[in-house]
Short mmCIF file of C-alpha atoms and ligand atoms in Angstrom, two decimals:
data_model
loop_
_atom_site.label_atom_id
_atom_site.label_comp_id
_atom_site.label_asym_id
_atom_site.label_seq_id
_atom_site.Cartn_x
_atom_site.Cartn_y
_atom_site.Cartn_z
CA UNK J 1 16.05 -41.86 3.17
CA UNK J 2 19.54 -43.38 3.34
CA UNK J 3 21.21 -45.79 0.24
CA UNK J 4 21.03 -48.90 2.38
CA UNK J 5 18.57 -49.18 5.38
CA UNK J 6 17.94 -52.01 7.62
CA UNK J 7 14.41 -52.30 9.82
CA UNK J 8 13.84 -54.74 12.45
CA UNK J 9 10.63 -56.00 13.36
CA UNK J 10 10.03 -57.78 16.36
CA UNK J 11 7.70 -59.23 18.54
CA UNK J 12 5.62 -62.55 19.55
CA UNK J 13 4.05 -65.30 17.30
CA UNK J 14 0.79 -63.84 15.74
CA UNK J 15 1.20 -60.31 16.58
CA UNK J 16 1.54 -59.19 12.51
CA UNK J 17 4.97 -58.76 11.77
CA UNK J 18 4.76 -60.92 8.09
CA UNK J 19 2.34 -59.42 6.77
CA UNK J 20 3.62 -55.60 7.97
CA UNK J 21 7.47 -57.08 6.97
CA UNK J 22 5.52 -58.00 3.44
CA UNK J 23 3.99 -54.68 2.91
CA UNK J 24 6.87 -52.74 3.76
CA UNK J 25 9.41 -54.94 1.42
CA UNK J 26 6.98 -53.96 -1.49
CA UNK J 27 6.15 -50.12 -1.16
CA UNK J 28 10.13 -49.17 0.48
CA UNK J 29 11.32 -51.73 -2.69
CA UNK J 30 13.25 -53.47 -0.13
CA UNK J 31 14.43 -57.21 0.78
CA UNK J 32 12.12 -59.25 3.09
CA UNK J 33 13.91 -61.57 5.68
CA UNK J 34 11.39 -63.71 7.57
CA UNK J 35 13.94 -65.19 10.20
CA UNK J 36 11.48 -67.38 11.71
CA UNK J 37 11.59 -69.42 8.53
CA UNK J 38 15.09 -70.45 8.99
CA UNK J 39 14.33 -71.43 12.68
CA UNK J 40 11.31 -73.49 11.07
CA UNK J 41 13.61 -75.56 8.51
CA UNK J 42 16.06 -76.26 11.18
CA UNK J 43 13.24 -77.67 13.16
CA UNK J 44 12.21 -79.64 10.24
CA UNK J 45 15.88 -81.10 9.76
CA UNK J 46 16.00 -82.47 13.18
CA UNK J 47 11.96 -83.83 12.86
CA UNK J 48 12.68 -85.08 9.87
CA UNK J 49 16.14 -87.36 10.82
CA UNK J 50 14.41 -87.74 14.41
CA UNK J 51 16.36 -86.01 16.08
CA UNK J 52 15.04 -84.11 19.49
CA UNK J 53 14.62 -80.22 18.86
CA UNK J 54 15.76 -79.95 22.66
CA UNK J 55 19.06 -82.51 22.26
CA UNK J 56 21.75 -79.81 21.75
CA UNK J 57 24.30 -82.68 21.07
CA UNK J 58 22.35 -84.87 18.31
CA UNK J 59 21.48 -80.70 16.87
CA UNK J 60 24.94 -79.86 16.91
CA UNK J 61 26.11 -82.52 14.59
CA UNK J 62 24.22 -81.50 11.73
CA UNK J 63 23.73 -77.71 12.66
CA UNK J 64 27.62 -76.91 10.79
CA UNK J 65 26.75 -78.47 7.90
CA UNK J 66 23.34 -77.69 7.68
CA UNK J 67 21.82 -76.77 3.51
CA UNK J 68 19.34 -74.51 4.14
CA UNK J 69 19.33 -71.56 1.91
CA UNK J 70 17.13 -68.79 1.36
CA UNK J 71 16.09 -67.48 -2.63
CA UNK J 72 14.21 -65.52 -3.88
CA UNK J 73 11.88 -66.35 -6.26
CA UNK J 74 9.73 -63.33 -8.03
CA UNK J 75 10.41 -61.16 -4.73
CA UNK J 76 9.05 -63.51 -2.50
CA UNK J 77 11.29 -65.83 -0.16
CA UNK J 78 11.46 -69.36 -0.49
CA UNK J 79 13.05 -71.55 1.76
CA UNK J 80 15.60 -74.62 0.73
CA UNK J 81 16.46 -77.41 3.02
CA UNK J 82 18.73 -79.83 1.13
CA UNK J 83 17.43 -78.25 -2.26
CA UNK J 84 14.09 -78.85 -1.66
CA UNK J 85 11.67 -75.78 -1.00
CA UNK J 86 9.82 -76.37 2.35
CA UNK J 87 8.51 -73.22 1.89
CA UNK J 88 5.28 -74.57 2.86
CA UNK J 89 5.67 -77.31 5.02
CA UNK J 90 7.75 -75.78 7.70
CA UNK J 91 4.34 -73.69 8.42
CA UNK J 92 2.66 -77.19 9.84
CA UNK J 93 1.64 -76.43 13.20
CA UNK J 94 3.72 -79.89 13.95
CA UNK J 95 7.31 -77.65 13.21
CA UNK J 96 6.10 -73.99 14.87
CA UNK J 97 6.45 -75.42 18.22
CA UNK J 98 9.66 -77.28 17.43
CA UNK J 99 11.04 -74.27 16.06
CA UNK J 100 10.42 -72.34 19.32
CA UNK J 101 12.41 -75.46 20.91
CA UNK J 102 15.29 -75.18 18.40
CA UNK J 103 15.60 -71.96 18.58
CA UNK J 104 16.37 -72.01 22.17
CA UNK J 105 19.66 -73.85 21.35
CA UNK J 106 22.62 -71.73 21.20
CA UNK J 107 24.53 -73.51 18.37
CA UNK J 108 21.56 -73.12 16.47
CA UNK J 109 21.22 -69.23 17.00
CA UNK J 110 24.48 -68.45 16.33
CA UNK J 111 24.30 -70.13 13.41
CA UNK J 112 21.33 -68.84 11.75
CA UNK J 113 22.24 -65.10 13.46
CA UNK J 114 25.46 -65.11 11.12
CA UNK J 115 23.23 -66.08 8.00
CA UNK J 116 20.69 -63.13 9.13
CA UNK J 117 23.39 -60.86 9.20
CA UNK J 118 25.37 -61.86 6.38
CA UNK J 119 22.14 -61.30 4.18
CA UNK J 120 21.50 -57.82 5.88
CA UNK J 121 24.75 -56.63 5.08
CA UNK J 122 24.81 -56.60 1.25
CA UNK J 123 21.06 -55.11 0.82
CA UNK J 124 18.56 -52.82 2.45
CA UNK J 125 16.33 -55.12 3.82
CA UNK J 126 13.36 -55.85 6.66
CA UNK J 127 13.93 -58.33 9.29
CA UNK J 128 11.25 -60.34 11.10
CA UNK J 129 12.15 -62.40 14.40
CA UNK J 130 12.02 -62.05 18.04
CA UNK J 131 16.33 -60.97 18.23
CA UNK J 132 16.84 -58.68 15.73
CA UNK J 133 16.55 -55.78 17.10
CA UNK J 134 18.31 -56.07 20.32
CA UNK J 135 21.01 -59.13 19.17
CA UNK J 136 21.19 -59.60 15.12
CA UNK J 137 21.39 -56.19 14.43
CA UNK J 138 21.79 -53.78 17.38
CA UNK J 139 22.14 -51.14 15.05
CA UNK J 140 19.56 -51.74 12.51
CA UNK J 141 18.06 -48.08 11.28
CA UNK J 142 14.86 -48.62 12.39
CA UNK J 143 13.19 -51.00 15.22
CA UNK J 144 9.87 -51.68 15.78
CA UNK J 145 8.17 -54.00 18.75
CA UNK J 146 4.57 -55.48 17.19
CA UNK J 147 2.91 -56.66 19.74
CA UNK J 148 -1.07 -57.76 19.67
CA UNK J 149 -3.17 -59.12 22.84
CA UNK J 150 -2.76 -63.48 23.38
CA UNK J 151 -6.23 -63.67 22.34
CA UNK J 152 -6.16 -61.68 18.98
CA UNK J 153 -2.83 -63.41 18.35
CA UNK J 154 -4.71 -66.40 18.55
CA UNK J 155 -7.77 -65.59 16.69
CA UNK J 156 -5.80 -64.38 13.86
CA UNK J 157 -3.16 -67.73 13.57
CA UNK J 158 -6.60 -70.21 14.06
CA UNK J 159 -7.79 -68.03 11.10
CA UNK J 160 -4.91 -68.51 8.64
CA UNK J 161 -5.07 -72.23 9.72
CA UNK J 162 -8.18 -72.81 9.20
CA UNK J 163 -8.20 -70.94 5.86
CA UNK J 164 -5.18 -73.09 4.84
CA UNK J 165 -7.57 -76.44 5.66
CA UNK J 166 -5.57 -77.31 9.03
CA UNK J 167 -7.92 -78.94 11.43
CA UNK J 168 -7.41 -77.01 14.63
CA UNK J 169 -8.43 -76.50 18.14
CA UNK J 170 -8.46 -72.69 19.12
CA UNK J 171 -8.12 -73.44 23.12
CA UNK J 172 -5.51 -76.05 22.24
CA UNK J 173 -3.87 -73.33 19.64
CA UNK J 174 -4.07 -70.48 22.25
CA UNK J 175 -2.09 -72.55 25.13
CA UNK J 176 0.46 -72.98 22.40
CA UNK J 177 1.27 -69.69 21.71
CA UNK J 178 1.61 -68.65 25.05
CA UNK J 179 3.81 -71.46 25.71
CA UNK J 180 5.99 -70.30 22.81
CA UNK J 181 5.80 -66.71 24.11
CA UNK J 182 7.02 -68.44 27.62
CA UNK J 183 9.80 -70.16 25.61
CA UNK J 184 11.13 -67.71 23.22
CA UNK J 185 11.17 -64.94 26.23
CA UNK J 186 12.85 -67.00 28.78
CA UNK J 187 15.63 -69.12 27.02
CA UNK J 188 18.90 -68.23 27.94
CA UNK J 189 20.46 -66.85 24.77
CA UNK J 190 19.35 -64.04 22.81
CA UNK J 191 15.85 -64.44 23.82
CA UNK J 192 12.70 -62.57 22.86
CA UNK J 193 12.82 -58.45 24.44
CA UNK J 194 11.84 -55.54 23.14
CA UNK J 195 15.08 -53.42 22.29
CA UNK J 196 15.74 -50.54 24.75
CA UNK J 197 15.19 -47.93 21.49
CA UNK J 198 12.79 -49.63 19.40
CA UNK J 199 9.36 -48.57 19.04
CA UNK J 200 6.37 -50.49 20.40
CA UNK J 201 3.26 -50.99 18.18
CA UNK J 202 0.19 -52.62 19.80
CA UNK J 203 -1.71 -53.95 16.67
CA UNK J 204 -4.85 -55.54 18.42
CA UNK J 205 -7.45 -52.55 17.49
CA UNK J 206 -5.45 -51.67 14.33
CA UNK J 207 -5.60 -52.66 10.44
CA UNK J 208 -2.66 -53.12 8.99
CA UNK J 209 -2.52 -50.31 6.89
CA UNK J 210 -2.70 -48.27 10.18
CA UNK J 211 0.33 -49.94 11.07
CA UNK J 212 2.22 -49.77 8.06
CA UNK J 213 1.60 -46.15 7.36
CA UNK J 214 3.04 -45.54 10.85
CA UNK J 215 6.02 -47.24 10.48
CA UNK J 216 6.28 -45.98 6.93
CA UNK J 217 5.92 -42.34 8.26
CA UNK J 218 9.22 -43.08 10.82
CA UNK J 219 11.08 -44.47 8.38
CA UNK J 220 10.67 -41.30 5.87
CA UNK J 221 10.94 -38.82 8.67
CA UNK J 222 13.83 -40.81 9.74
O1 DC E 301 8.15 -66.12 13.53
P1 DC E 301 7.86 -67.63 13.55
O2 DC E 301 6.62 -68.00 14.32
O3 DC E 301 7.87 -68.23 12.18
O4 DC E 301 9.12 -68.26 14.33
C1 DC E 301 9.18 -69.63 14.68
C2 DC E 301 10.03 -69.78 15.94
O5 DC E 301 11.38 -69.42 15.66
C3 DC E 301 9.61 -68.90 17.12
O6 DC E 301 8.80 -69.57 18.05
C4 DC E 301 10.90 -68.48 17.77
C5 DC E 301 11.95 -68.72 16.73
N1 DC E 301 12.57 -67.48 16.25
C6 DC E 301 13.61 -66.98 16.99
O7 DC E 301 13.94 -67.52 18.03
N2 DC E 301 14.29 -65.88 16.54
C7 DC E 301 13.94 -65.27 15.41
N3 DC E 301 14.65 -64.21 14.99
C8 DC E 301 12.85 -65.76 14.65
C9 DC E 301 12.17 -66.87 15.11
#
């Protein structure tokens, strides 16, 4: 295996890319970036000075100047917006679907893109997102599309919900993801595609070993 590697992991909301990206950071001894997490505070900034995830003028006056910085704290990322760790909150239901609004925004991508890249450039590392492969880092080492059927997507978010003690609907949760899917693969700018050489992994019939030994296999042949 080379010094420094980079491996981007794409794909749609629910389709297992954390918890692959997780395993993967711990057995290659690697860097975990989970870029959706950055998307997530931004959301949260605008929510929380009410601020419309859509209005690309009231995002753009904070999106310069915006403290959001990633640590990491015993390996694991934690996520600071204005010093505070929103680690958990921006996984409220309430901020996924303004994410997937925010995200759409091209001030905002560009923004958080040269963050991603910046952070991928000084350590071997695993990238989650929807761009990463084909925009962030075209020439990432490795790239891998997870995909997973809408309806095992679903199952598998209403679980960790519902484990967490969210109250949720799963028909209500289901039309959501597929209207972020609609979203994140239709904006404009650097949307949601499966790069032209990366490698497409259905997960919907596998465990996630499976997954990860196949990817792990690449990389080491690779
Ligand atoms: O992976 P996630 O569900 O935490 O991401 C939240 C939203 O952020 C998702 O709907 C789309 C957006 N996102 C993006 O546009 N590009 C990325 N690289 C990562 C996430």
């Amino acid at each position: 295996m080379k010094e420094k590697i980079t491996i981007a992991l794409d794909g749609p909301s629910g389709s297992g890319k954390s918890t692959i990206a997780k395993r993967l950071s711990g057995i290659l001894d690697i860097l975990y970036l989970d870029t959706g997490a950055m998307y997530r505070a931004t959301a949260l900034k605008a929510l929380n000075s009410g601020i419309d995830t859509l209005d690309s003028e009231g995002v753009s006056g904070f999106i310069d100047n915006i403290d959001l910085k990633i640590r990491y704290m015993g390996g694991v990322q934690h996520t600071f917006l204005d010093e505070k760790d929103v680690s958990e909150e921006i996984r409220e239901p309430r901020v996924s679907m303004a994410a997937s609004n925010i995200s759409s925004l091209k001030c905002v991508r560009l923004k958080m893109v040269a963050l991603q890249r910046k952070i991928a450039s000084e350590t071997s590392c695993v990238l989650d997102g929807r761009d990463i492969g084909s925009f962030v880092l075209p020439d990432a080492d490795f790239k891998f599309y997870i995909t997973a059927d809408t309806d095992v997507r679903a199952k598998r978010r209403y679980k960790e919900l519902k484990e967490k003690g969210h109250d949720v609907d799963f028909a209500l949760l289901k039309k959501e993801i597929e209207q972020r899917d609609y979203n994140d693969a239709h904006r404009d700018f650097a949307p949601l595609v499966k790069a032209s050489d990366a490698i497409e992994i259905n997960t919907s019939y596998m465990t996630v070993e499976e997954v990860v030994d196949k990817i792990i296999s690449v990389v080491k042949a690779g």
